[in-house]
Coordinates of C-alpha atoms in Angstrom, one line a residue:
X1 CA 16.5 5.3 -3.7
X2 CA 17.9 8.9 -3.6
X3 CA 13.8 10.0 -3.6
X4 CA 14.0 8.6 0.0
X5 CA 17.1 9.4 0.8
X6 CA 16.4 13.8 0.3
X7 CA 16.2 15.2 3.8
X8 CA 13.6 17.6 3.7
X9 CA 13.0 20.8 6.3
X10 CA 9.8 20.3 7.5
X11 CA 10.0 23.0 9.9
X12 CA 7.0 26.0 9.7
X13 CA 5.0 23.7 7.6
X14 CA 2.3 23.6 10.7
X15 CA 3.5 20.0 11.0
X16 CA 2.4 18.5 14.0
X17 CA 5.5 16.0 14.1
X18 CA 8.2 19.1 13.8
X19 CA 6.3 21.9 14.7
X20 CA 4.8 21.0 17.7
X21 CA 8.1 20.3 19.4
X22 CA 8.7 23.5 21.6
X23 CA 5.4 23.2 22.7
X24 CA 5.0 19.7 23.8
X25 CA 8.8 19.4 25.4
X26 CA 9.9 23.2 25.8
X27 CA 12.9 22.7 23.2
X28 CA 12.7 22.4 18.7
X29 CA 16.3 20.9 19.6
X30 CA 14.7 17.3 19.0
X31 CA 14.5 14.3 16.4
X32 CA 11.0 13.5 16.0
X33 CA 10.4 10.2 15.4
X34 CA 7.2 9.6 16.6
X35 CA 4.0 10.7 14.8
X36 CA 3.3 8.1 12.1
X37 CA 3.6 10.3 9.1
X38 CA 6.7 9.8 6.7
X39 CA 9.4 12.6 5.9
X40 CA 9.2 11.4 2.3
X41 CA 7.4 13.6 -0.3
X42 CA 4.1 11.9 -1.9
X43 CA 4.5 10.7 -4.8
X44 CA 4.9 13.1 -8.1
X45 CA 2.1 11.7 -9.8
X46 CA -0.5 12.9 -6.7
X47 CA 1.5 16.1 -6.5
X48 CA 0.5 17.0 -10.0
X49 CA -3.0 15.9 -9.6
X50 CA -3.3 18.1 -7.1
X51 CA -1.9 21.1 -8.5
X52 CA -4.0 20.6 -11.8
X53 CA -6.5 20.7 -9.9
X54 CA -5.4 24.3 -8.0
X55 CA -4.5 25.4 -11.7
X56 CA -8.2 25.7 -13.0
X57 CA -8.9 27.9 -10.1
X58 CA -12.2 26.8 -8.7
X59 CA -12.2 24.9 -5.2
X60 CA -16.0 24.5 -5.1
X61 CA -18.1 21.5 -4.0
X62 CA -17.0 18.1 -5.3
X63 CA -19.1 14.8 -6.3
X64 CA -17.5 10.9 -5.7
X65 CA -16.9 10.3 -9.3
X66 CA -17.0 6.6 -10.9
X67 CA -13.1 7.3 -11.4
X68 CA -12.6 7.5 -8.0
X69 CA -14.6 3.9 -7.2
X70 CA -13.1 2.6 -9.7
X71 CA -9.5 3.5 -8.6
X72 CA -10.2 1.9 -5.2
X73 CA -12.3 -1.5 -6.8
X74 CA -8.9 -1.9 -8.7
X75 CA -6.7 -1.1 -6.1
X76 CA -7.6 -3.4 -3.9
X77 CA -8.1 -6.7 -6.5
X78 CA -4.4 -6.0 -7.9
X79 CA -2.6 -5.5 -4.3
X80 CA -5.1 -7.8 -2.0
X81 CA -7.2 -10.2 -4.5
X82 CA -9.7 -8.4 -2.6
X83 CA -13.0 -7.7 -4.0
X84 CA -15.0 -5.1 -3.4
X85 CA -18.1 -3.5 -5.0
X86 CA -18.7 0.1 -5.6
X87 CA -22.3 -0.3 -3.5
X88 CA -20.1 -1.3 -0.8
X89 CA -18.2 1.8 -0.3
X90 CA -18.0 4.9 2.1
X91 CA -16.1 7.3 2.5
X92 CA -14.8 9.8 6.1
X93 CA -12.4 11.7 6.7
X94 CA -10.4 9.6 8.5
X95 CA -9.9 6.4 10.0
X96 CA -10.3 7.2 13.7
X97 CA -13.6 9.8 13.1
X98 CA -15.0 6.0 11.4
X99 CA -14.0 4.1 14.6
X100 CA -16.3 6.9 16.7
X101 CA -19.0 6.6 14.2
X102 CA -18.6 2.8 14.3
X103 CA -18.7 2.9 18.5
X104 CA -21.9 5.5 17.9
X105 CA -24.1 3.4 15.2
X106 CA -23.1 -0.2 16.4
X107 CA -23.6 0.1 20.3
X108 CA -25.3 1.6 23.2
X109 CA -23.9 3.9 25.8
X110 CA -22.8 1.4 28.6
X111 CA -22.3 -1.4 26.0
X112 CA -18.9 -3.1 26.6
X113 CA -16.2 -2.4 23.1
X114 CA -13.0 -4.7 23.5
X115 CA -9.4 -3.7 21.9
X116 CA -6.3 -5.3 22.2
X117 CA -3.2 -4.3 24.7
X118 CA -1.4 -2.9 23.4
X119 CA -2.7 -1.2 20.4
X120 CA -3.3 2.8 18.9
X121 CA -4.0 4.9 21.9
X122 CA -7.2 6.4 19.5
X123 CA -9.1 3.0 20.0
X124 CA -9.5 3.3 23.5
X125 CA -10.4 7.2 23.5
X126 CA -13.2 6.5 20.6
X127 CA -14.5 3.8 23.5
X128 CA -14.8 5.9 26.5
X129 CA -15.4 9.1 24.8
X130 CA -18.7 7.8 23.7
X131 CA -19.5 6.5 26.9
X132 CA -18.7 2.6 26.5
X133 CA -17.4 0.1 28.7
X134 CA -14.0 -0.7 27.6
X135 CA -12.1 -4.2 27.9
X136 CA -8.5 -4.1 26.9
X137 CA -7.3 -7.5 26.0
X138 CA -4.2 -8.3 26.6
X139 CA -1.8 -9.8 23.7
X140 CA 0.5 -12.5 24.3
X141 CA 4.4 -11.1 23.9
X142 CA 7.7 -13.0 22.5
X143 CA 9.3 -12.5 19.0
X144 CA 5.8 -11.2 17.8
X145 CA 2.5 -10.5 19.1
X146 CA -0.2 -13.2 19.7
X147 CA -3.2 -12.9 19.9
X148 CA -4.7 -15.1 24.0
X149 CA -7.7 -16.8 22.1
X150 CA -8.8 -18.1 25.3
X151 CA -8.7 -15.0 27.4
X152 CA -10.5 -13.2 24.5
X153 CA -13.4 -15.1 24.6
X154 CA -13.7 -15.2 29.0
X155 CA -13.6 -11.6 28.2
X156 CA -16.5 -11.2 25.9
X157 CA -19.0 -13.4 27.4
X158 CA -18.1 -12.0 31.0
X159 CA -18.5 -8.7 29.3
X160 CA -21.0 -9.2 26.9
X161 CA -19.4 -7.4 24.3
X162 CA -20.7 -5.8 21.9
X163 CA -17.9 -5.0 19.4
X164 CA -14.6 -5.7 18.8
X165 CA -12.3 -3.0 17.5
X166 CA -9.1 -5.2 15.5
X167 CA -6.1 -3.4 14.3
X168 CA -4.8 -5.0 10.7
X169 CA -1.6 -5.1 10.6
X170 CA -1.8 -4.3 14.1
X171 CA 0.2 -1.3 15.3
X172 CA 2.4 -0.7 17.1
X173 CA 3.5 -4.1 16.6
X174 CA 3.7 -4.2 13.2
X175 CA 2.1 -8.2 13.2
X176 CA 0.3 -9.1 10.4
X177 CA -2.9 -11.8 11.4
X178 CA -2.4 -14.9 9.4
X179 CA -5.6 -15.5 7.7
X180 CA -5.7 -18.7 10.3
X181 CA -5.9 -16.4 13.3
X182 CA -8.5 -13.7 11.6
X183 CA -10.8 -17.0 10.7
X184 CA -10.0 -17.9 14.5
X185 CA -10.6 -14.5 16.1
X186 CA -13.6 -14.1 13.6
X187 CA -15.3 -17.4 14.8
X188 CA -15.1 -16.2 18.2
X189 CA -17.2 -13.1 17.6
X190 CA -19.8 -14.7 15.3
X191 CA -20.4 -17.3 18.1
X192 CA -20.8 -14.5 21.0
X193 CA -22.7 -12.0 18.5
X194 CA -20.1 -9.4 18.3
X195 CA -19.3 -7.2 15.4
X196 CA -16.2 -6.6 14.5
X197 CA -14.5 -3.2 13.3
X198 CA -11.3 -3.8 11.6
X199 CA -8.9 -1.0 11.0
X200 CA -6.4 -1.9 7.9
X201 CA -5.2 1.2 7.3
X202 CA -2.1 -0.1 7.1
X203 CA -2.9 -3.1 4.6
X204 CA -0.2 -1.5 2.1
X205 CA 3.0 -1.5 3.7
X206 CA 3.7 -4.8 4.7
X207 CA 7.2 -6.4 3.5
X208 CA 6.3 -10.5 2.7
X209 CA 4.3 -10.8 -0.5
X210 CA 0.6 -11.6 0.1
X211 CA 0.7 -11.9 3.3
X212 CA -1.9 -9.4 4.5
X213 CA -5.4 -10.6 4.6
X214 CA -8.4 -8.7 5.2
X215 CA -10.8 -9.4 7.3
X216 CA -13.7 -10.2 5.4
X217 CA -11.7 -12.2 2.9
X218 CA -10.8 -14.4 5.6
X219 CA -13.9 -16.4 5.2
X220 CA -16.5 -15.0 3.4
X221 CA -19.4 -15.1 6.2
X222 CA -17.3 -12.7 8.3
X223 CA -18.7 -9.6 5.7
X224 CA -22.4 -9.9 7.8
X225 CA -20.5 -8.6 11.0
X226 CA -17.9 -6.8 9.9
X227 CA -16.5 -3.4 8.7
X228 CA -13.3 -2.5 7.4
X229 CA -11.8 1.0 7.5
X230 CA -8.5 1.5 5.4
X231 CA -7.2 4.7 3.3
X232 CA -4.7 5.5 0.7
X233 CA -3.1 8.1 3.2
X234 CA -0.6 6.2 5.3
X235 CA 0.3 4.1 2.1
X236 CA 1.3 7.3 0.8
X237 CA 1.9 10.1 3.4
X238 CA -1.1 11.7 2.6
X239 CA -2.5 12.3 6.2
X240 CA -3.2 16.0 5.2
X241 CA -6.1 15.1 2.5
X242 CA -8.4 14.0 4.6
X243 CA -10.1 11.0 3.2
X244 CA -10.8 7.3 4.2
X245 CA -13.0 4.4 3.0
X246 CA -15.3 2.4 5.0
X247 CA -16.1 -1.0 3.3
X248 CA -19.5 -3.0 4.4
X249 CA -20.5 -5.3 2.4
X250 CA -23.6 -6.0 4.5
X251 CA -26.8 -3.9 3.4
X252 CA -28.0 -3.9 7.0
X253 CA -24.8 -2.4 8.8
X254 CA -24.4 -0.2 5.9
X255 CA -27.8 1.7 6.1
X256 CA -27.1 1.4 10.3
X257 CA -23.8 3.3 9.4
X258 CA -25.4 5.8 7.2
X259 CA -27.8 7.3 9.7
X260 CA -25.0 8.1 11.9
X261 CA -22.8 9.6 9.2
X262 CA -26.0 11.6 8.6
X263 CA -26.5 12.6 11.7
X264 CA -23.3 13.9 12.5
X265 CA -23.0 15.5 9.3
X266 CA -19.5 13.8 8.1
X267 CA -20.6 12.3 4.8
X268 CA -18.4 14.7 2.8
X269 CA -14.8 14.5 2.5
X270 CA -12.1 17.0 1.8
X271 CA -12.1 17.6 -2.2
X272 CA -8.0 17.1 -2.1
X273 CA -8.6 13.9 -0.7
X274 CA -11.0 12.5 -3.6
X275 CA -8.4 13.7 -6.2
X276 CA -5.1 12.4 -4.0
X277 CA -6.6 9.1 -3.1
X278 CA -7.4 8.4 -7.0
X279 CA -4.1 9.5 -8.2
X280 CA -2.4 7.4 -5.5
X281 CA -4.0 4.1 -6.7
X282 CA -3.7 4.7 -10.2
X283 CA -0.2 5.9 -10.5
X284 CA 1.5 5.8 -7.0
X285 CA 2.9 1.8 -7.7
X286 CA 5.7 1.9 -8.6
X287 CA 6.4 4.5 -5.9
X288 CA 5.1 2.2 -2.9
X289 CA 7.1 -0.7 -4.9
X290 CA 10.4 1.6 -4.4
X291 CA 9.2 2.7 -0.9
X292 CA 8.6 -0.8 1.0
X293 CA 12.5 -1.0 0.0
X294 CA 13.8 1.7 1.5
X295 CA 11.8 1.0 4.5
X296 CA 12.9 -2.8 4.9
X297 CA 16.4 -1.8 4.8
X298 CA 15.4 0.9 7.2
X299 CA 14.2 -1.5 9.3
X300 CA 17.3 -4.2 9.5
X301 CA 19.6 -1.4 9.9
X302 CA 17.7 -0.1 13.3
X303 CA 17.8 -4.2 14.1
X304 CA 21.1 -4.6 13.9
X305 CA 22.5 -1.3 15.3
X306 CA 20.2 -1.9 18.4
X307 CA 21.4 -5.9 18.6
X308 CA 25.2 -4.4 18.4
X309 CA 25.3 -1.0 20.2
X310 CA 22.5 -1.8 22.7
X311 CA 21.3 -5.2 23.1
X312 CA 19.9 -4.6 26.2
X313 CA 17.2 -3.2 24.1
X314 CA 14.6 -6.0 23.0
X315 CA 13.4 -4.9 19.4
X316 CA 10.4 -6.3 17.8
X317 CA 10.8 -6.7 14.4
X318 CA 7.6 -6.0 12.1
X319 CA 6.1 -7.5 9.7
X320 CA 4.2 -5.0 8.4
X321 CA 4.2 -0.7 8.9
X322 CA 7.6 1.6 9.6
X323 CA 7.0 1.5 13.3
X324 CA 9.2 -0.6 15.5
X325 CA 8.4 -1.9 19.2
X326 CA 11.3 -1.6 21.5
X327 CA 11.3 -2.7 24.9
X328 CA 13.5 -1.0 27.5
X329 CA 12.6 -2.8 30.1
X330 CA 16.1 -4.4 31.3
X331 CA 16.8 -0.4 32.3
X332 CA 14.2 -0.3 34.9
X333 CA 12.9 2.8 34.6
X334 CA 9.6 4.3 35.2
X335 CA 7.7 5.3 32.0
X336 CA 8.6 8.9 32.9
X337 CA 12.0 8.5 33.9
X338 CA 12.3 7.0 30.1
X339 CA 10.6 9.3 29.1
X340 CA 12.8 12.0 30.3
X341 CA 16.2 10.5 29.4
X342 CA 15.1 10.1 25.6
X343 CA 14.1 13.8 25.6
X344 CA 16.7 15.2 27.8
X345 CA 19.4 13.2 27.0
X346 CA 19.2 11.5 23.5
X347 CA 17.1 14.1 22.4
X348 CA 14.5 12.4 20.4
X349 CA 10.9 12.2 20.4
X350 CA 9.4 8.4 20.2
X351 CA 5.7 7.2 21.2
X352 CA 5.8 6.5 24.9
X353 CA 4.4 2.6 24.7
X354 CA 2.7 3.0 28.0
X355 CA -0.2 5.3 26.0
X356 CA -0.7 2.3 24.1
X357 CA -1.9 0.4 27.4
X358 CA -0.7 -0.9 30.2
X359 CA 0.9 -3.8 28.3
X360 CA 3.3 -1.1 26.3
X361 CA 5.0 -0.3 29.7
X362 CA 8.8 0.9 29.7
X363 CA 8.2 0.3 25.8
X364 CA 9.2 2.8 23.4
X365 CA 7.5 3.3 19.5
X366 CA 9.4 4.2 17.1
X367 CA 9.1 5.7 13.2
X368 CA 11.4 4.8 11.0
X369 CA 10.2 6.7 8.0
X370 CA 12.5 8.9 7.8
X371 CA 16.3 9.2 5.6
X372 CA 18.9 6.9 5.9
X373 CA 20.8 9.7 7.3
X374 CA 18.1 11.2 9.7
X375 CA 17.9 7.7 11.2
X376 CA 21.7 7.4 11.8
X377 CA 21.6 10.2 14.2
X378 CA 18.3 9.6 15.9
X379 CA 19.8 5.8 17.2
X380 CA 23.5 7.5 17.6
X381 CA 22.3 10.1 19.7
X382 CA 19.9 7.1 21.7
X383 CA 23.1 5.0 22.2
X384 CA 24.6 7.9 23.8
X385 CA 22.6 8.3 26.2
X386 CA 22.1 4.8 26.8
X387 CA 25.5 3.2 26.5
X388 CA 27.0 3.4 29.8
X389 CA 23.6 2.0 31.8

């Protein structure tokens, strides 16, 4: 694992988890571990693809090529038993610019949009940026998430909702839905008319063998109200490329979907990204194999040094993604008064949970995708300033 364990300077690389530091808290002097990218290089194989593709020197306009379907088709059967046809593919630059397009083609200004609490602060700004209603629903906390079946459904036919935005492996939980509770949250929606958006973007980095489950695999009606957004970029760390897929399977929802790409104009995607995403699939295997690893062990070590340095620290433990949950609750600070203690004190940049809703109060995100070494300090330099409280 010595790949993983490099520490790389990611300073003036116009990286917005290093270089926006002095801006955003006055001081570089930090450990970011926040923004979901990894400080691991991508692997070689997309690094040469890329600079083949440099090498012949023209950057021009770029076709989806059957190489580049086929890469995904495969991709998905060999990691997912998933399958998905070439006819049933889109592609975006991202995940979140698909959520906004989904809000924008599926519903009406007004039209009530549900999301979980807590989940990725983007769902909720793609909701009321586009002028929808927005219900938060709130998930059920212990040793994992849960999703409150019950209050769900009060929720959408008090609401009439119109869509329902799921997160898949959610984040920043890291819980992967048992196919049980996707057939069960799935049911719900079908039987109030909802359609249901489900980010997987993180489908890939999950640590128990086969136990992610998309959405319309679940049960194979689900594909006549459903999307599915996922990319190649988080699996990865190929956020800089640009590119996402959008899978729907339904011929309706697709062409619905189409107009509004067309309309905005974002049915192109970043050449790099065509060329990356391919190389990934093909040849980037082994590499994930070797990464899920490194982040496991990654994982049990923040565990345990939190359950023996600071156990007043309640730590989630994922299931899936390199982001871990941790409730500071027992301190009884205000959100900004933790805030302010992990900058000025421990000196290190984690998610605020409160931005995640109002269930993520005095709850901190945090990456772990990162070296070995790079994550000693971060949690040294937390107990420190939290040891004596």
């Amino acid at each position: 694992m010595k790949e993983f364990d490099t520490i790389l300077d990611r300073h003036h690389t116009n990286s917005v988890k290093w270089d926006t530091l002095k801006k955003s808290y006055g001081t570089s002097d930090l450990l970011p571990l926040w923004v979901a990218d990894m400080d691991f290089k991508a692997p070689l194989a997309v690094r040469q693809a890329l600079s083949s593709y440099i090498d012949q020197g023209i950057l021009g306009y770029t076709i989806y090529p059957d190489s580049l379907y086929n890469a995904i088709i495969s991709w998905q059967k060999r990691r997912h038993d998933f399958v998905i046809e070439k006819e049933a593919i889109l592609f975006n630059s991202g995940v979140v610019p698909s959520l906004s397009l989904a809000v924008q083609a599926y519903t009406n200004p007004g039209d009530a949009v549900m999301i979980h609490d807590p989940v990725y602060p983007p769902f909720a700004a793609v909701v009321k940026e586009n002028g929808r209603k927005l219900i938060a629903s709130p998930l059920k906390t212990g040793t994992s998430f849960q999703m409150n079946f019950e209050e769900m459904e009060k929720q959408l036919t008090e609401n009439q909702v119109k869509l329902f935005i799921l997160c898949n492996p959610h984040n920043p939980g890291g819980r992967v839905w048992t196919k049980e509770e996707l057939i069960q949250v799935g049911k719900l929606c079908q039987k109030h008319h909802v359609l249901v958006v489900s980010d997987e973007i993180h489908q890939d980095i999950v640590y128990e063998k086969d136990s992610f489950t998309t959405f319309q695999k679940a049960d194979p009606s689900f594909k006549d109200f459903s999307i599915v957004l996922t990319a190649a970029t988080k699996t990865f760390n190929l956020a800089g490329i640009k590119n996402s897929m959008i899978f729907i399977k339904d011929r309706s929802l697709k062409e619905t979907f189409q107009k509004t790409q067309h309309r905005n104009h974002q049915d192109e995607i970043n050449t790099f990204g065509i060329i990356g995403t391919q190389a990934a699939y093909n040849h980037g295997e082994q590499w994930l194999d070797d990464l899920l690893v490194y982040l496991k062990e990654n994982i049990d070590y923040t565990c345990q040094f939190f359950e023996q340095h600071l156990p007043k620290v309640k730590v989630l433990r994922p299931q899936a993604t390199y982001l871990i949950w941790l409730d500071f609750s027992a301190y009884s600070l205000t959100d900004r008064q933790l805030q302010k203690k992990m900058i000025q004190e421990a000196k290190v940049v984690l998610n605020p949970g409160i931005t995640f809703g109002s269930q993520g109060a005095s709850h901190m995100r945090l990456n772990v995708a990162c070296p070995r070494a790079t994550l000693e300090q971060a949690l040294t330099q937390i107990l420190t300033a939290f040891k004596e409280d």
